[in-house]
Structure formats: C-alpha cells, structure tokens
Amino acid sequence: MKILVIEDEPALLESILAYFTGEGNICEHAADFASANEKISLYNYDCILLDLGLPGGEGLELLTKLKQLKKRDGVLIISARHSLDDKLAGLDLGADDYLVKPFHLSELKARVTAIIRRKNFDGNNVIVFNEITVDVSAMKVTVKGNLISLTKKEFDLLVYFLSNRNKVVTKNAMAEHLWGDEMDLSDDFDFIYTHVKNLRKKLLEAGAADYLRSVYGIGYKFGDI
Amino acid sequence: MKILVIEDEPALLESILAYFTGEGNICEHAADFASANEKISLYNYDCILLDLGLPGGEGLELLTKLKQLKKRDGVLIISARHSLDDKLAGLDLGADDYLVKPFHLSELKARVTAIIRRKNFDGNNVIVFNEITVDVSAMKVTVKGNLISLTKKEFDLLVYFLSNRNKVVTKNAMAEHLWGDEMDLSDDFDFIYTHVKNLRKKLLEAGAADYLRSVYGIGYKFGDI
DNA sequence: CTTCAATAACTAAAATTTTCATGGTAATAA
DNA sequence: TTATTACCATGAAAATTTTAGTTATTGAAG
C-alpha cells in the first residue's frame, strides 16, 4: 500500500517510515506544510498519516484541500494530547480516525490497516474477482481455489489491478503506486513489463482467464473480457 | 504475554513488575488514572492488573471504558480489603477475577495465568497443531508425543506462530510481540533469524513437518503445508 | 567459575527486482 | 502499401535485497 507520512519530528518520522516500509509498503513523507500540500495535490495515497502540529501552516487545511480535490485518500490524524479540539475538528473535516501521541507502532498499523480495508475493500480483506481471490491481510492469492505464490511486486500489481478493475490504468499510475517517489517518472520503467509478464504468466498457468489487456500507449486494463 | 499493571503504591508495583518480567512477560505500568486510561485505550494487553484505589479517577471507569472500546483484555482487580463493594461492582462491569490484598505473588500469577488461558486458548492450556502440542502453562512442547526443549524466545515464537497459524506474520509484529516496545522497530534485528532458525531446527529434528515458510520481504507463515 | 540463552556480527545462499537484448506488434505518415 | 517509429512481450543475465546458517560475544543464573 502507498502511505504518506506527514510529520515534522525527525525521530518519530524515521521510525514510522522504517516500520511501514518494513511491512512492505511504499512510503513517502513530508515534514512541512508546503511539501505536504504539494504531495497530496499531486498524488494519491491509500492512507495519509497527518500530524497536525506542522511548521508552515495549519494541518487541518490539508483536510479541506483533500475534500476540494475530491480525493478519497484515507486520513489518520496523529494528534498531540493537548490538541483535542483540533482532533475533533479533524474528524468533522473528514479524517477517518485519530491517534493520540504517544502510541505503539503496532497500534498505528492496526488503525491504518483498518482505514485502508474500509476504504479500498468495503471492510473486507478479501477481494473476489471471478475465479481469483486475494486475501490482502494474509497476502494469499487463489485461482480456482488453488493457492498460488506471488512476489511482492506481483501481489501489489494484482491488488492494484483489482482495485481498478475494468478501468484503464496508466503506466505512470502503476509506477507511482508501486514505487512511490523513488521512481523518477521521466525514466522509462521498462521493468514494469517484466512484472506484468510474470504476474500474467502465473495467473494463466493457474488456470485464470486472460483478464489483462494492454492498452497501447497508455497502460493496462484488468477486468471482464 | 503482555501485561499492564495499574498500581500506585511504588513498592508493590515494583515487586509485581519484577516478578512478571522475571517470568518472561512484557510488562507496562500506570500509576494514575490518566495514564492508565491512555494505556488501555491505545493498546491491547493479555491481562490488566487493576488496583482500584487510584489517584486521579475512579478505577471502575476503566472497566466501563474497556467495554465501550470492545476490548477483550483480561482484567484482574487487585482490591484492598475494605473495598468489597467496588470489587463486586468490578466483576459486574466485566472484570475476570479479583484478588484481595495482601497476596502472594504466586497467587497473583496463578490467577493471571488462568485468565490468559481462558481468554486466549478457550480455557485450554494446550494448543494442538497436527503432531505439535504446546502446553502453555507448563511451557512444554511435544512433537509426535516426544517432549522437546525450547528456550524462552523459541517457545514464545512458537506460541505466536501457532496463534497466528496460516497467516503471514511480519517481522515487525514478531518483534513487537516478543520484545514489546523496548525494541526499536526501526533497527533491523537480524538476530530474530537466529531464534527462528533454532526453533525450526528443533521442530524438524523432532520429526515435525516443515510448517514454517519464510515470506520474502515480509516475514513468516506458519501453518498447513 | 561454568553454563546456557540472548544478541551481534558476519558469510553463504536464496529469492526477488532490475537491466539488457531481441523480436514482435500497433500506430503514423510518406 | 510500406517504411518508420514507438510501444509491448519475453527470456535471460546481472544486481540487489533478503534470509539462512555459523560463529563469537555478552550477560545472567546457578
């Protein structure tokens, strides 16, 4: 999953990033209002971790902005104890949850997972698409009931395709989702073809129908044939 | 196991903490209402030891709070003799057991163990998984009926795997469970591999099937092959 | 002092990701 | 139509990352 961490305290930022990256997520971060504002305007995230005490601006404005932009990123407010009012205001402005500092990283993870599941998978952790099922929390994929083994990139790719089923997804969007801002989008990331190929092959070999179509010059469409 | 000790008398708190930590549990503590309230809201514990005579608030409210939060932490009330009514009220509010001061630590431990067993293992103290059985209270593990000897970490690891069988558990989650929040989760704790390896080896040597799979980049999965 | 478990450090092995080379296919324009 | 170009598919090698396995050090318990 793709997560944006907006936090100005370096130590906390680092440990959050290390934790979520270690869990296999794509993480980006912003340490001040301006860069946070830019990130949320330009990109989409599965979940945004928002610390309200930001230098350079009022964190709550970011929530307003998200609403204006009609984005549907999940937002978890990380609040210092004294800013209870901000916290409640944040929920009013559309944040999905809040967490009071200090907290355990596992608690943070649990809440982030809950938000993502609610937003992306209607509260389920299993996506079903014809003969394909994907258990997001257990990282398990079955085709016609048989478990198949995917690498992380293949898995992420499949989840991304499935949460955008029947829609054309651009190569840029895929790259952005799977590699985050480490990826220079001016590069041509041919290696995405390799991952697509490998995923495709494993699905077909397991007996799935050929749901993945390439869209010349744009990207791919995964969905009903 | 993870235990929260809510107690304001320093001497008693210390001895309880020392005792349970010495038993190999992960312990946290709170000495007043506010911090207790925060802890129980944010985190989950296998068992909470709750002394009702707390500065800063009414301890029984914590039970109400737990119920509101739909938490299922075990709760053992540590009651001064005179507060019999509170004690009974506590049981009404969902506490699992009570213990009148003064008490022997061994008595306390026995009750805590009983609560945890009831909550986590459906009243059994034995987890059975194919040819592996784990007696949680006796810390005994058998494979095909033969007793094998595990160290504390190996044992905890096995119990953790078994209570998350067939699910991918991340290295972070394992670290959090086995070492609590003392562990800096932004470190890479390679030594966890050593414990995994030792556990794996002992199980295999005792004739168990190879139930433990590593999940590249994420962690491990213990379960049916 | 000895022993054993926990941790650390390091090397080897394995798995994954990326790069590279090549051939094919679709769009575009002369 | 055909040449040209950009794009996609594939196989395999290379690079990187992650895990396994060894051995050494620390620290506590007996």
Short mmCIF file of N, CA and C in Angstrom, two decimals, chain A residues 50-106:
data_model
loop_
_atom_site.label_atom_id
_atom_site.label_comp_id
_atom_site.label_asym_id
_atom_site.label_seq_id
_atom_site.Cartn_x
_atom_site.Cartn_y
_atom_site.Cartn_z
N LEU A 50 -1.36 12.10 9.28
CA LEU A 50 -1.26 13.56 9.36
C LEU A 50 -1.04 14.02 10.80
N ASP A 51 0.15 14.56 11.03
CA ASP A 51 0.42 15.20 12.31
C ASP A 51 0.00 16.66 12.20
N LEU A 52 -0.85 17.10 13.12
CA LEU A 52 -1.43 18.43 12.96
C LEU A 52 -0.46 19.56 13.28
N GLY A 53 0.47 19.34 14.18
CA GLY A 53 1.38 20.42 14.57
C GLY A 53 2.49 20.62 13.56
N LEU A 54 2.14 21.19 12.41
CA LEU A 54 3.09 21.28 11.31
C LEU A 54 3.70 22.68 11.21
N PRO A 55 4.98 22.77 10.87
CA PRO A 55 5.53 24.09 10.59
C PRO A 55 5.05 24.58 9.23
N GLY A 56 4.70 25.84 9.19
CA GLY A 56 4.40 26.46 7.90
C GLY A 56 2.93 26.50 7.52
N GLY A 57 2.06 25.98 8.39
CA GLY A 57 0.66 26.04 8.00
C GLY A 57 -0.22 25.22 8.91
N GLU A 58 -1.50 25.36 8.74
CA GLU A 58 -2.46 24.67 9.58
C GLU A 58 -2.81 23.32 8.95
N GLY A 59 -2.47 22.25 9.65
CA GLY A 59 -2.66 20.91 9.11
C GLY A 59 -4.09 20.63 8.70
N LEU A 60 -5.02 21.22 9.42
CA LEU A 60 -6.42 20.95 9.10
C LEU A 60 -6.80 21.43 7.70
N GLU A 61 -6.08 22.43 7.23
CA GLU A 61 -6.37 22.91 5.88
C GLU A 61 -6.15 21.83 4.83
N LEU A 62 -5.23 20.92 5.16
CA LEU A 62 -4.96 19.86 4.20
C LEU A 62 -6.19 18.99 4.02
N LEU A 63 -6.94 18.83 5.10
CA LEU A 63 -8.17 18.05 5.00
C LEU A 63 -9.18 18.76 4.10
N THR A 64 -9.29 20.07 4.28
CA THR A 64 -10.18 20.84 3.42
C THR A 64 -9.77 20.70 1.96
N LYS A 65 -8.49 20.80 1.75
CA LYS A 65 -7.96 20.67 0.40
C LYS A 65 -8.31 19.32 -0.22
N LEU A 66 -8.10 18.26 0.56
CA LEU A 66 -8.42 16.93 0.05
C LEU A 66 -9.89 16.86 -0.38
N LYS A 67 -10.73 17.48 0.44
CA LYS A 67 -12.15 17.45 0.12
C LYS A 67 -12.42 18.21 -1.17
N GLN A 68 -11.81 19.39 -1.30
CA GLN A 68 -11.97 20.18 -2.52
C GLN A 68 -11.56 19.38 -3.75
N LEU A 69 -10.45 18.68 -3.61
CA LEU A 69 -9.92 17.93 -4.74
C LEU A 69 -10.69 16.64 -4.98
N LYS A 70 -11.67 16.40 -4.12
CA LYS A 70 -12.48 15.18 -4.22
C LYS A 70 -11.62 13.92 -4.17
N LYS A 71 -10.55 14.02 -3.42
CA LYS A 71 -9.73 12.82 -3.25
C LYS A 71 -10.38 11.93 -2.21
N ARG A 72 -10.06 10.65 -2.30
CA ARG A 72 -10.62 9.75 -1.31
C ARG A 72 -9.54 9.00 -0.53
N ASP A 73 -8.40 9.63 -0.40
CA ASP A 73 -7.35 9.05 0.41
C ASP A 73 -7.83 8.90 1.85
N GLY A 74 -7.46 7.82 2.50
CA GLY A 74 -7.76 7.70 3.92
C GLY A 74 -6.85 8.63 4.72
N VAL A 75 -7.37 9.17 5.81
CA VAL A 75 -6.56 10.07 6.62
C VAL A 75 -6.63 9.66 8.09
N LEU A 76 -5.47 9.49 8.67
CA LEU A 76 -5.38 9.22 10.11
C LEU A 76 -4.63 10.38 10.75
N ILE A 77 -5.30 11.05 11.68
CA ILE A 77 -4.66 12.17 12.36
C ILE A 77 -3.82 11.66 13.53
N ILE A 78 -2.59 12.11 13.58
CA ILE A 78 -1.74 11.82 14.72
C ILE A 78 -1.70 13.09 15.56
N SER A 79 -2.31 13.01 16.74
CA SER A 79 -2.53 14.23 17.49
C SER A 79 -1.72 14.25 18.78
N ALA A 80 -1.16 15.41 19.10
CA ALA A 80 -0.56 15.58 20.41
C ALA A 80 -1.70 15.69 21.42
N ARG A 81 -1.44 15.34 22.63
CA ARG A 81 -2.50 15.20 23.61
C ARG A 81 -3.33 16.49 23.78
N HIS A 82 -2.64 17.63 23.75
CA HIS A 82 -3.32 18.87 24.11
C HIS A 82 -4.26 19.36 23.03
N SER A 83 -4.07 18.85 21.82
CA SER A 83 -4.86 19.42 20.73
C SER A 83 -6.14 18.63 20.47
N LEU A 84 -6.88 18.40 21.55
CA LEU A 84 -8.10 17.61 21.43
C LEU A 84 -9.09 18.25 20.48
N ASP A 85 -9.22 19.57 20.55
CA ASP A 85 -10.19 20.26 19.70
C ASP A 85 -9.85 20.07 18.22
N ASP A 86 -8.57 20.23 17.91
CA ASP A 86 -8.12 20.02 16.55
C ASP A 86 -8.52 18.64 16.07
N LYS A 87 -8.33 17.72 16.97
CA LYS A 87 -8.60 16.33 16.63
C LYS A 87 -10.06 16.17 16.23
N LEU A 88 -10.93 16.68 17.08
CA LEU A 88 -12.36 16.55 16.78
C LEU A 88 -12.71 17.30 15.50
N ALA A 89 -12.13 18.50 15.36
CA ALA A 89 -12.36 19.26 14.13
C ALA A 89 -11.91 18.45 12.93
N GLY A 90 -10.81 17.74 13.09
CA GLY A 90 -10.29 16.93 12.00
C GLY A 90 -11.28 15.86 11.59
N LEU A 91 -11.90 15.22 12.56
CA LEU A 91 -12.89 14.21 12.22
C LEU A 91 -14.06 14.84 11.48
N ASP A 92 -14.44 16.04 11.92
CA ASP A 92 -15.51 16.75 11.22
C ASP A 92 -15.14 17.02 9.78
N LEU A 93 -13.88 17.30 9.57
CA LEU A 93 -13.43 17.65 8.23
C LEU A 93 -13.15 16.41 7.38
N GLY A 94 -13.45 15.25 7.89
CA GLY A 94 -13.38 14.08 7.04
C GLY A 94 -12.23 13.12 7.30
N ALA A 95 -11.49 13.36 8.38
CA ALA A 95 -10.47 12.38 8.72
C ALA A 95 -11.15 11.07 9.11
N ASP A 96 -10.47 9.97 8.93
CA ASP A 96 -11.09 8.68 9.18
C ASP A 96 -10.89 8.19 10.60
N ASP A 97 -9.82 8.65 11.21
CA ASP A 97 -9.53 8.17 12.57
C ASP A 97 -8.47 9.09 13.16
N TYR A 98 -8.24 8.93 14.44
CA TYR A 98 -7.18 9.71 15.06
C TYR A 98 -6.48 8.84 16.07
N LEU A 99 -5.28 9.26 16.41
CA LEU A 99 -4.48 8.51 17.36
C LEU A 99 -3.70 9.53 18.17
N VAL A 100 -3.77 9.36 19.48
CA VAL A 100 -3.11 10.33 20.35
C VAL A 100 -1.68 9.88 20.62
N LYS A 101 -0.75 10.81 20.52
CA LYS A 101 0.63 10.52 20.87
C LYS A 101 0.77 10.42 22.38
N PRO A 102 1.67 9.59 22.88
CA PRO A 102 2.47 8.66 22.11
C PRO A 102 1.70 7.36 21.86
N PHE A 103 2.14 6.60 20.90
CA PHE A 103 1.43 5.37 20.58
C PHE A 103 2.43 4.30 20.20
N HIS A 104 1.96 3.07 20.19
CA HIS A 104 2.79 1.97 19.70
C HIS A 104 2.64 1.90 18.20
N LEU A 105 3.73 1.53 17.55
CA LEU A 105 3.67 1.41 16.10
C LEU A 105 2.66 0.35 15.68
N SER A 106 2.53 -0.67 16.49
CA SER A 106 1.58 -1.72 16.11
C SER A 106 0.15 -1.20 16.17
#
